[in-house]
PDB file of C-alpha atoms in Angstrom:
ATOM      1  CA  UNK A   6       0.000   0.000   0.000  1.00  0.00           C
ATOM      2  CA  UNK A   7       3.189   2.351  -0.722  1.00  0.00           C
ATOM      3  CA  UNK A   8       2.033   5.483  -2.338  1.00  0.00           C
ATOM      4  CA  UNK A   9       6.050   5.393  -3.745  1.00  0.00           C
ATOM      5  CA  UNK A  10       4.972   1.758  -5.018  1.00  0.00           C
ATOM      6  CA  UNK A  11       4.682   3.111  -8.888  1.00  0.00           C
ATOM      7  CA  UNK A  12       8.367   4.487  -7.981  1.00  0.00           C
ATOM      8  CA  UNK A  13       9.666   1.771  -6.702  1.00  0.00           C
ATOM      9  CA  UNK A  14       8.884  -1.273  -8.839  1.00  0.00           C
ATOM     10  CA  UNK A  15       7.480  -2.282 -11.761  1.00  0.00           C
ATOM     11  CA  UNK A  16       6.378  -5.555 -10.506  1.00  0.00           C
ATOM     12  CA  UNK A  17       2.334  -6.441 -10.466  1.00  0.00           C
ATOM     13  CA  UNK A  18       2.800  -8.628  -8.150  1.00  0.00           C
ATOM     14  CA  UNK A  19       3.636  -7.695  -4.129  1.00  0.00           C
ATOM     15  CA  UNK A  20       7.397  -8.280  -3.566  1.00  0.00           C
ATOM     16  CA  UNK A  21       8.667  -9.209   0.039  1.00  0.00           C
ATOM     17  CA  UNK A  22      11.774  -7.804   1.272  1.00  0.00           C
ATOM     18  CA  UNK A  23      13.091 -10.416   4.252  1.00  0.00           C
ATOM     19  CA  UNK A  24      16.425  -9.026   6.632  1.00  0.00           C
ATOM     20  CA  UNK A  25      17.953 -12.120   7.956  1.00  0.00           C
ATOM     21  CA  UNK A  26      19.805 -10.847  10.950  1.00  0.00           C
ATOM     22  CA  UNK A  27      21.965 -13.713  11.440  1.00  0.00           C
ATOM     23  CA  UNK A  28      23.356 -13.637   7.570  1.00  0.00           C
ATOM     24  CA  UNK A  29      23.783  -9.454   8.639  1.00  0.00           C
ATOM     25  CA  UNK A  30      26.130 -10.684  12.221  1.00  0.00           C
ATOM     26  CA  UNK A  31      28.082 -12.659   9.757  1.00  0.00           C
ATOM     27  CA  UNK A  32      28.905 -10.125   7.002  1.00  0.00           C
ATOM     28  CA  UNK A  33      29.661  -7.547   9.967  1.00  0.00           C
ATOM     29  CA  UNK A  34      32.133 -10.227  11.328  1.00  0.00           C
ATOM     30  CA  UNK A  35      33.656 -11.116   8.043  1.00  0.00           C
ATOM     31  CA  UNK A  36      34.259  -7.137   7.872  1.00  0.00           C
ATOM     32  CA  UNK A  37      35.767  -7.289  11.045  1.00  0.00           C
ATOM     33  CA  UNK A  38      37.862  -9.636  10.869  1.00  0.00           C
ATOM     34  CA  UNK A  39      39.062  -8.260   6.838  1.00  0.00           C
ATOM     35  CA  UNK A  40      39.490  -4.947   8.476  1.00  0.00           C
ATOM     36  CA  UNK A  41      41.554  -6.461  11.499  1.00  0.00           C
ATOM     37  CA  UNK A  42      45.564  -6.054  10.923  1.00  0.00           C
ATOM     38  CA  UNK A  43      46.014  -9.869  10.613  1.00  0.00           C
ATOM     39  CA  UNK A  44      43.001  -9.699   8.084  1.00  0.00           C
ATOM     40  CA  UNK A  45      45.082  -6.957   6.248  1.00  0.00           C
ATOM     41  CA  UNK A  46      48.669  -8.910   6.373  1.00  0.00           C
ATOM     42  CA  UNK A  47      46.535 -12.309   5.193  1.00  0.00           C
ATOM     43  CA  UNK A  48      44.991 -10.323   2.267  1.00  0.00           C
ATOM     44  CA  UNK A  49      48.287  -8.741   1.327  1.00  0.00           C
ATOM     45  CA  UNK A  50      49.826 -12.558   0.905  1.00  0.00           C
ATOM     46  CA  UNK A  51      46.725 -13.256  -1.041  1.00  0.00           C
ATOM     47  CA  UNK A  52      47.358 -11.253  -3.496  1.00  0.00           C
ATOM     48  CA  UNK A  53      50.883 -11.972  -3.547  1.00  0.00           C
ATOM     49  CA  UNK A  54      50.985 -15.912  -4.055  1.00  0.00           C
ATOM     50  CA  UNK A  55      47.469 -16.405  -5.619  1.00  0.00           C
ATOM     51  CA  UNK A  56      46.596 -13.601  -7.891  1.00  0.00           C
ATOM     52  CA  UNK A  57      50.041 -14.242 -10.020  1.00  0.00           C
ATOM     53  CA  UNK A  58      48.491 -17.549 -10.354  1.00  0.00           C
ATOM     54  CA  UNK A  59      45.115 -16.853 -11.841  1.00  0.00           C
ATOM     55  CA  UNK A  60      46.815 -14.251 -14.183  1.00  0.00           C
ATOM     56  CA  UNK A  61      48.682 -16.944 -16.197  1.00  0.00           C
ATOM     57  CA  UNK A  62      46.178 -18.912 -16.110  1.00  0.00           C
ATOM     58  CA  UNK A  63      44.299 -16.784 -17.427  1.00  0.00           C
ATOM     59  CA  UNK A  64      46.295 -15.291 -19.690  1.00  0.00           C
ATOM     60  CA  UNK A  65      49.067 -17.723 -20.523  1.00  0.00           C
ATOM     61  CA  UNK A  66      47.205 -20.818 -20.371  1.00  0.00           C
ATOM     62  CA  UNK A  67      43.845 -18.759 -22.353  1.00  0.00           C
ATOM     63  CA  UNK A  68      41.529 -20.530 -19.749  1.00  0.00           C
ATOM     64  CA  UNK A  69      38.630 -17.961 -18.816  1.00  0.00           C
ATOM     65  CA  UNK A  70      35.767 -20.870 -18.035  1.00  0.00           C
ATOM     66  CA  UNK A  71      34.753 -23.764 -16.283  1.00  0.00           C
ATOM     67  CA  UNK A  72      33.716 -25.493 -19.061  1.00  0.00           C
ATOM     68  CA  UNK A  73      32.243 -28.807 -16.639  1.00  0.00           C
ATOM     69  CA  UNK A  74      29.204 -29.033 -14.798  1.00  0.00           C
ATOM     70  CA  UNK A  75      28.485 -31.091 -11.858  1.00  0.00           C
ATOM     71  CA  UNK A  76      31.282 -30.641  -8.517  1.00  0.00           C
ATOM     72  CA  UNK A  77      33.048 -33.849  -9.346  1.00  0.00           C
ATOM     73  CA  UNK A  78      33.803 -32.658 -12.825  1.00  0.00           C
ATOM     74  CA  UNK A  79      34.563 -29.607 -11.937  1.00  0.00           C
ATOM     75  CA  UNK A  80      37.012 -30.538  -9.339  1.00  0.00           C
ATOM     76  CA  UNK A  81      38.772 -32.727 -11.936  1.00  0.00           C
ATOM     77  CA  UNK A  82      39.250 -29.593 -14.175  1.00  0.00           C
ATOM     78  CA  UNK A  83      40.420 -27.246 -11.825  1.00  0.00           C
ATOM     79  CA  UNK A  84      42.974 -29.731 -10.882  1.00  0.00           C
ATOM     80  CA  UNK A  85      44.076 -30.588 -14.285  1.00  0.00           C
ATOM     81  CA  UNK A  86      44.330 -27.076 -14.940  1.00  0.00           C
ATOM     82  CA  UNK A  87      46.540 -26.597 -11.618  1.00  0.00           C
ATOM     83  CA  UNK A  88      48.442 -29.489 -12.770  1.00  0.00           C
ATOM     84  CA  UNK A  89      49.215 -27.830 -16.197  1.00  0.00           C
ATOM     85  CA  UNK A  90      50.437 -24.927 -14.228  1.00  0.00           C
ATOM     86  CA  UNK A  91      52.552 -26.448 -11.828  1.00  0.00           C
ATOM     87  CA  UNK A  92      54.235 -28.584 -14.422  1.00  0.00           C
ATOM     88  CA  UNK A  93      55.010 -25.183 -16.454  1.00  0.00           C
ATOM     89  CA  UNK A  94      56.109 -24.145 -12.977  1.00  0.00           C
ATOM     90  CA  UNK A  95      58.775 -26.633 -12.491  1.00  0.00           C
ATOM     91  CA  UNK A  96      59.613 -26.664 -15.913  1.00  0.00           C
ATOM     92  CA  UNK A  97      60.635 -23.235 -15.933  1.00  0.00           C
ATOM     93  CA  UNK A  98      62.499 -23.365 -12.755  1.00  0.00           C
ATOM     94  CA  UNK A  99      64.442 -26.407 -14.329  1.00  0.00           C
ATOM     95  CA  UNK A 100      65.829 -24.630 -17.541  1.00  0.00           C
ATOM     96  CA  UNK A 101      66.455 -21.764 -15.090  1.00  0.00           C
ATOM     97  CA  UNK A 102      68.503 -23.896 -12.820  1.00  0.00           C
ATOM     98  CA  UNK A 103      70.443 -25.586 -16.009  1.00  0.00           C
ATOM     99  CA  UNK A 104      70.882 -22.007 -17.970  1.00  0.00           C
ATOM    100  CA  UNK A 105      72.899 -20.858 -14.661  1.00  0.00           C
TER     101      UNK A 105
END
């Protein structure tokens, strides 16, 4: 019965708005604990060791989807693509070692 309704929406149908205060406690401790120094120093490493990662993947590798559905197939994908990546990994580092 909002006069603002027409404002609002353009649903014909009345929409429901639910707060679920227990979901709200747990974003405000996930902030928290973000926010905290320790949450700052993890975040920092993040960025450091997994980020790099994701780029060649990314970019190197061309990957940009999931291309399985179901968890189990995912799973195996993700890990053959981690697989590909660590093998480059230790390749590199192997010519690297014999170059020197």
């Amino acid at each position: 019965d909002c006069p603002q309704k027409s404002e609002c929406t353009k649903s014909k149908n009345n929409r429901q708005v639910t707060i679920n205060p227990i979901l709200d406690n747990m974003h405000k401790q996930v902030d928290e604990l973000l926010t905290s120094d320790l949450g700052i120093q993890l975040r920092k490493q993040r960025s450091i060791q997994v980020e790099g990662a994701f780029g060649v993947i990314k970019e190197d590798f061309g990957y940009i989807r999931i291309h399985r559905r179901k968890l189990k197939n995912v799973e195996t994908e993700i890990k053959l693509v981690s697989l590909g990546y660590n093998i480059k990994k230790y390749h590199n580092k192997k010519l690297r070692k014999k170059l020197s």
